[in-house]
Amino acid sequence: MSSAHATVLVSNSSATSVDIVASGFGGTLIDSAITAISNISYNGTARSAVYQTATGFDFYYQFTNEDSSQNGVHRFAGFDFSSLGASVVDVYQTGTGFGIFANGSEFSDNADRSNAGVIGFNFVPVVTGDIQPGSTSYIQIISTNATNYQPGNFVISNGIGSNAEGFASAAAVPEASTGLMVFSGLGLIGLIGARRTRKG
């Protein structure tokens, strides 16, 4: 996870703010997605990406609300981060665009994390304003110690929800040598059981 000052989220908790950083944390781009969103309340573009760093996988989310939208957006969330269990995640945000991400104008007010694996960011209308038509959110960053990732779900909402393509943490894949040792052990147990049966 990044060494910059972080907003920490443990499972089943919330944070009263999300730390703002100058830029993303780099690493190797592993996957990305851009999804067009359209419903009766808002239209826009959802962007998500996963980067691998020296300490794990970082997940990036952003939403642009088009001028043609009727309403603002006050929340979006990533799912499913349940594979992280009790591991702490760090959340950040930046207004500086890079790669597929645009410069942002609307920062999130707070964040939350559920036991079900949902990590959400809230743009409170009565505080700094939600993501109004014609504006773009800051890029929200979830920095983890995950060693693998999987397709996930990126949910945008203002009471009306829309789903976009996203990414999330996944359980580690055992190394080939570990799998070989497990199968060898099971084979040995089977052999011992067979010899005991013959002796009995």
mmCIF file of C-alpha atoms in Angstrom:
data_model
loop_
_atom_site.group_PDB
_atom_site.id
_atom_site.type_symbol
_atom_site.label_atom_id
_atom_site.label_comp_id
_atom_site.label_asym_id
_atom_site.label_seq_id
_atom_site.Cartn_x
_atom_site.Cartn_y
_atom_site.Cartn_z
ATOM 1 C CA MET A 1 0.000 0.000 0.000
ATOM 2 C CA SER A 2 1.143 3.566 -0.578
ATOM 3 C CA SER A 3 3.281 5.335 2.029
ATOM 4 C CA ALA A 4 1.467 8.668 1.546
ATOM 5 C CA HIS A 5 -0.776 9.862 4.375
ATOM 6 C CA ALA A 6 -3.867 7.674 4.127
ATOM 7 C CA THR A 7 -7.462 7.462 5.194
ATOM 8 C CA VAL A 8 -7.666 3.987 6.736
ATOM 9 C CA LEU A 9 -10.718 1.736 6.356
ATOM 10 C CA VAL A 10 -11.134 -1.474 8.313
ATOM 11 C CA SER A 11 -14.009 -3.834 7.602
ATOM 12 C CA ASN A 12 -17.463 -2.607 8.691
ATOM 13 C CA SER A 13 -16.346 0.989 9.287
ATOM 14 C CA SER A 14 -16.576 4.493 7.859
ATOM 15 C CA ALA A 15 -14.216 7.439 7.557
ATOM 16 C CA THR A 16 -15.284 11.046 8.002
ATOM 17 C CA SER A 17 -13.064 12.202 5.111
ATOM 18 C CA VAL A 18 -10.925 10.853 2.271
ATOM 19 C CA ASP A 19 -7.354 12.117 2.066
ATOM 20 C CA ILE A 20 -6.503 14.143 -1.056
ATOM 21 C CA VAL A 21 -3.171 13.402 -2.762
ATOM 22 C CA ALA A 22 -1.412 15.167 -5.634
ATOM 23 C CA SER A 23 -1.595 12.234 -8.051
ATOM 24 C CA GLY A 24 -2.055 8.488 -8.412
ATOM 25 C CA PHE A 25 0.599 6.127 -7.123
ATOM 26 C CA GLY A 26 1.735 4.613 -10.413
ATOM 27 C CA GLY A 27 2.615 0.959 -10.736
ATOM 28 C CA THR A 28 1.841 -1.321 -13.655
ATOM 29 C CA LEU A 29 -1.555 -0.977 -15.313
ATOM 30 C CA ILE A 30 -3.111 -4.459 -15.247
ATOM 31 C CA ASP A 31 -6.643 -3.804 -16.494
ATOM 32 C CA SER A 32 -9.061 -0.931 -17.158
ATOM 33 C CA ALA A 33 -12.629 -0.314 -18.262
ATOM 34 C CA ILE A 34 -14.775 2.572 -19.499
ATOM 35 C CA THR A 35 -18.568 2.172 -19.269
ATOM 36 C CA ALA A 36 -21.238 4.478 -20.700
ATOM 37 C CA ILE A 37 -24.061 5.069 -18.188
ATOM 38 C CA SER A 38 -27.566 6.208 -19.132
ATOM 39 C CA ASN A 39 -30.779 6.266 -17.112
ATOM 40 C CA ILE A 40 -33.689 8.652 -16.499
ATOM 41 C CA SER A 41 -31.727 10.620 -13.881
ATOM 42 C CA TYR A 42 -28.162 10.888 -15.162
ATOM 43 C CA ASN A 43 -25.882 10.060 -18.094
ATOM 44 C CA GLY A 44 -22.149 9.763 -17.953
ATOM 45 C CA THR A 45 -18.941 7.795 -18.124
ATOM 46 C CA ALA A 46 -17.624 5.416 -15.467
ATOM 47 C CA ARG A 47 -13.905 4.676 -15.468
ATOM 48 C CA SER A 48 -12.110 1.995 -13.476
ATOM 49 C CA ALA A 49 -8.636 0.499 -13.438
ATOM 50 C CA VAL A 50 -6.375 -1.767 -11.422
ATOM 51 C CA TYR A 51 -2.654 -1.126 -10.967
ATOM 52 C CA GLN A 52 -0.083 -3.472 -9.455
ATOM 53 C CA THR A 53 2.480 -1.921 -7.112
ATOM 54 C CA ALA A 54 5.289 -3.352 -5.004
ATOM 55 C CA THR A 55 2.896 -3.771 -2.063
ATOM 56 C CA GLY A 56 -0.294 -5.041 -3.767
ATOM 57 C CA PHE A 57 -3.099 -4.017 -6.107
ATOM 58 C CA ASP A 58 -4.604 -0.516 -6.191
ATOM 59 C CA PHE A 59 -8.116 0.049 -7.566
ATOM 60 C CA TYR A 60 -9.184 3.349 -9.187
ATOM 61 C CA TYR A 61 -12.733 4.642 -9.818
ATOM 62 C CA GLN A 62 -14.134 7.839 -11.384
ATOM 63 C CA PHE A 63 -17.453 9.115 -12.774
ATOM 64 C CA THR A 64 -18.146 11.960 -15.207
ATOM 65 C CA ASN A 65 -21.737 13.273 -15.127
ATOM 66 C CA GLU A 66 -22.736 14.667 -18.526
ATOM 67 C CA ASP A 67 -24.349 18.081 -19.094
ATOM 68 C CA SER A 68 -27.478 16.302 -20.339
ATOM 69 C CA SER A 69 -28.140 14.689 -16.928
ATOM 70 C CA GLN A 70 -31.194 15.705 -14.919
ATOM 71 C CA ASN A 71 -29.560 15.213 -11.516
ATOM 72 C CA GLY A 72 -26.305 14.859 -9.653
ATOM 73 C CA VAL A 73 -24.758 11.636 -8.344
ATOM 74 C CA HIS A 74 -24.047 11.335 -4.628
ATOM 75 C CA ARG A 75 -22.406 7.915 -4.240
ATOM 76 C CA PHE A 76 -20.412 5.261 -5.985
ATOM 77 C CA ALA A 77 -18.961 2.020 -4.718
ATOM 78 C CA GLY A 78 -16.704 -0.878 -5.671
ATOM 79 C CA PHE A 79 -17.542 -4.539 -5.036
ATOM 80 C CA ASP A 80 -16.379 -7.275 -4.095
ATOM 81 C CA PHE A 81 -13.497 -6.687 -1.671
ATOM 82 C CA SER A 82 -14.534 -9.416 0.791
ATOM 83 C CA SER A 83 -11.426 -11.488 -0.069
ATOM 84 C CA LEU A 84 -9.393 -8.949 1.943
ATOM 85 C CA GLY A 85 -11.026 -10.190 5.145
ATOM 86 C CA ALA A 86 -9.820 -8.151 8.111
ATOM 87 C CA SER A 87 -6.948 -6.545 6.165
ATOM 88 C CA VAL A 88 -6.818 -2.765 6.353
ATOM 89 C CA VAL A 89 -7.228 -0.769 3.129
ATOM 90 C CA ASP A 90 -6.127 2.806 2.525
ATOM 91 C CA VAL A 91 -8.338 5.175 0.545
ATOM 92 C CA TYR A 92 -7.275 8.367 -1.195
ATOM 93 C CA GLN A 93 -8.494 10.698 -3.919
ATOM 94 C CA THR A 94 -6.847 12.913 -6.493
ATOM 95 C CA GLY A 95 -8.119 15.511 -8.946
ATOM 96 C CA THR A 96 -5.170 14.995 -11.307
ATOM 97 C CA GLY A 97 -6.049 12.958 -14.368
ATOM 98 C CA PHE A 98 -3.804 10.320 -15.941
ATOM 99 C CA GLY A 99 -4.242 7.363 -18.293
ATOM 100 C CA ILE A 100 -7.975 6.855 -18.895
ATOM 101 C CA PHE A 101 -8.899 9.234 -16.057
ATOM 102 C CA ALA A 102 -9.884 12.891 -16.485
ATOM 103 C CA ASN A 103 -9.100 15.828 -14.204
ATOM 104 C CA GLY A 104 -11.702 15.896 -11.449
ATOM 105 C CA SER A 105 -13.608 18.800 -9.885
ATOM 106 C CA GLU A 106 -15.780 17.100 -7.226
ATOM 107 C CA PHE A 107 -14.107 15.445 -4.234
ATOM 108 C CA SER A 108 -15.776 12.882 -1.994
ATOM 109 C CA ASP A 109 -16.724 13.800 1.567
ATOM 110 C CA ASN A 110 -16.381 10.407 3.230
ATOM 111 C CA ALA A 111 -16.008 6.680 2.631
ATOM 112 C CA ASP A 112 -17.272 3.415 4.105
ATOM 113 C CA ARG A 113 -16.560 -0.294 3.988
ATOM 114 C CA SER A 114 -19.000 -3.115 4.737
ATOM 115 C CA ASN A 115 -18.438 -6.707 5.838
ATOM 116 C CA ALA A 116 -20.049 -7.721 2.531
ATOM 117 C CA GLY A 117 -17.067 -6.367 0.573
ATOM 118 C CA VAL A 118 -18.481 -2.999 -0.539
ATOM 119 C CA ILE A 119 -16.204 0.071 -0.397
ATOM 120 C CA GLY A 120 -18.140 3.263 -1.087
ATOM 121 C CA PHE A 121 -17.440 6.969 -1.565
ATOM 122 C CA ASN A 122 -20.047 9.610 -0.742
ATOM 123 C CA PHE A 123 -20.473 13.043 -2.330
ATOM 124 C CA VAL A 124 -22.795 14.789 0.118
ATOM 125 C CA PRO A 125 -25.011 17.487 -1.501
ATOM 126 C CA VAL A 126 -25.255 19.584 1.679
ATOM 127 C CA VAL A 127 -21.485 19.573 2.320
ATOM 128 C CA THR A 128 -19.405 20.136 -0.816
ATOM 129 C CA GLY A 129 -21.969 19.106 -3.402
ATOM 130 C CA ASP A 130 -22.582 15.918 -5.321
ATOM 131 C CA ILE A 131 -21.289 15.159 -8.816
ATOM 132 C CA GLN A 132 -23.454 17.685 -10.652
ATOM 133 C CA PRO A 133 -24.299 17.551 -14.372
ATOM 134 C CA GLY A 134 -21.264 18.739 -16.320
ATOM 135 C CA SER A 135 -18.752 17.759 -13.630
ATOM 136 C CA THR A 136 -16.332 14.914 -12.918
ATOM 137 C CA SER A 137 -15.489 13.286 -9.618
ATOM 138 C CA TYR A 138 -12.009 13.108 -8.198
ATOM 139 C CA ILE A 139 -10.382 9.745 -8.871
ATOM 140 C CA GLN A 140 -11.075 7.543 -5.841
ATOM 141 C CA ILE A 141 -8.249 5.146 -4.964
ATOM 142 C CA ILE A 142 -8.471 1.944 -2.927
ATOM 143 C CA SER A 143 -4.951 0.810 -2.010
ATOM 144 C CA THR A 144 -4.709 -2.811 -0.848
ATOM 145 C CA ASN A 145 -2.240 -5.589 -0.092
ATOM 146 C CA ALA A 146 -4.138 -7.945 -2.425
ATOM 147 C CA THR A 147 -1.968 -10.255 -4.518
ATOM 148 C CA ASN A 148 -4.635 -10.991 -7.115
ATOM 149 C CA TYR A 149 -7.665 -9.298 -8.678
ATOM 150 C CA GLN A 150 -10.927 -10.217 -10.399
ATOM 151 C CA PRO A 151 -13.720 -8.537 -12.370
ATOM 152 C CA GLY A 152 -15.865 -6.516 -9.996
ATOM 153 C CA ASN A 153 -18.825 -4.179 -9.938
ATOM 154 C CA PHE A 154 -18.776 -0.360 -9.974
ATOM 155 C CA VAL A 155 -22.131 1.018 -8.767
ATOM 156 C CA ILE A 156 -23.147 4.666 -9.325
ATOM 157 C CA SER A 157 -26.170 5.981 -7.428
ATOM 158 C CA ASN A 158 -28.347 8.935 -6.508
ATOM 159 C CA GLY A 159 -31.292 6.830 -5.436
ATOM 160 C CA ILE A 160 -31.306 5.370 -8.937
ATOM 161 C CA GLY A 161 -28.424 2.946 -9.351
ATOM 162 C CA SER A 162 -26.431 1.925 -12.408
ATOM 163 C CA ASN A 163 -23.779 -0.766 -12.723
ATOM 164 C CA ALA A 164 -20.484 -0.351 -14.535
ATOM 165 C CA GLU A 165 -17.541 -2.642 -15.134
ATOM 166 C CA GLY A 166 -15.037 -2.551 -12.277
ATOM 167 C CA PHE A 167 -12.343 -4.564 -10.550
ATOM 168 C CA ALA A 168 -11.849 -5.927 -7.053
ATOM 169 C CA SER A 169 -9.484 -7.970 -4.953
ATOM 170 C CA ALA A 170 -9.377 -11.755 -5.260
ATOM 171 C CA ALA A 171 -7.992 -14.579 -3.159
ATOM 172 C CA ALA A 172 -4.363 -15.417 -3.815
ATOM 173 C CA VAL A 173 -3.673 -18.168 -6.351
ATOM 174 C CA PRO A 174 -1.459 -20.913 -4.831
ATOM 175 C CA GLU A 175 1.972 -21.235 -6.424
ATOM 176 C CA ALA A 176 2.526 -24.325 -8.574
ATOM 177 C CA SER A 177 5.002 -25.752 -6.023
ATOM 178 C CA THR A 178 2.414 -25.367 -3.231
ATOM 179 C CA GLY A 179 -0.223 -27.179 -5.265
ATOM 180 C CA LEU A 180 2.260 -29.983 -6.063
ATOM 181 C CA MET A 181 3.058 -30.420 -2.365
ATOM 182 C CA VAL A 182 -0.662 -30.599 -1.485
ATOM 183 C CA PHE A 183 -1.368 -33.233 -4.150
ATOM 184 C CA SER A 184 1.734 -35.208 -3.168
ATOM 185 C CA GLY A 185 0.583 -35.165 0.448
ATOM 186 C CA LEU A 186 -2.882 -36.373 -0.501
ATOM 187 C CA GLY A 187 -1.355 -39.148 -2.613
ATOM 188 C CA LEU A 188 0.820 -40.285 0.298
ATOM 189 C CA ILE A 189 -2.187 -40.345 2.647
ATOM 190 C CA GLY A 190 -4.084 -42.444 0.104
ATOM 191 C CA LEU A 191 -1.173 -44.891 -0.213
ATOM 192 C CA ILE A 192 -0.916 -45.313 3.565
ATOM 193 C CA GLY A 193 -4.682 -45.894 3.781
ATOM 194 C CA ALA A 194 -4.526 -48.538 1.022
ATOM 195 C CA ARG A 195 -1.666 -50.442 2.780
ATOM 196 C CA ARG A 196 -3.546 -50.450 6.074
ATOM 197 C CA THR A 197 -6.631 -51.835 4.326
ATOM 198 C CA ARG A 198 -4.571 -54.694 2.816
ATOM 199 C CA LYS A 199 -2.990 -55.509 6.188
ATOM 200 C CA GLY A 200 -6.401 -55.519 7.923
#
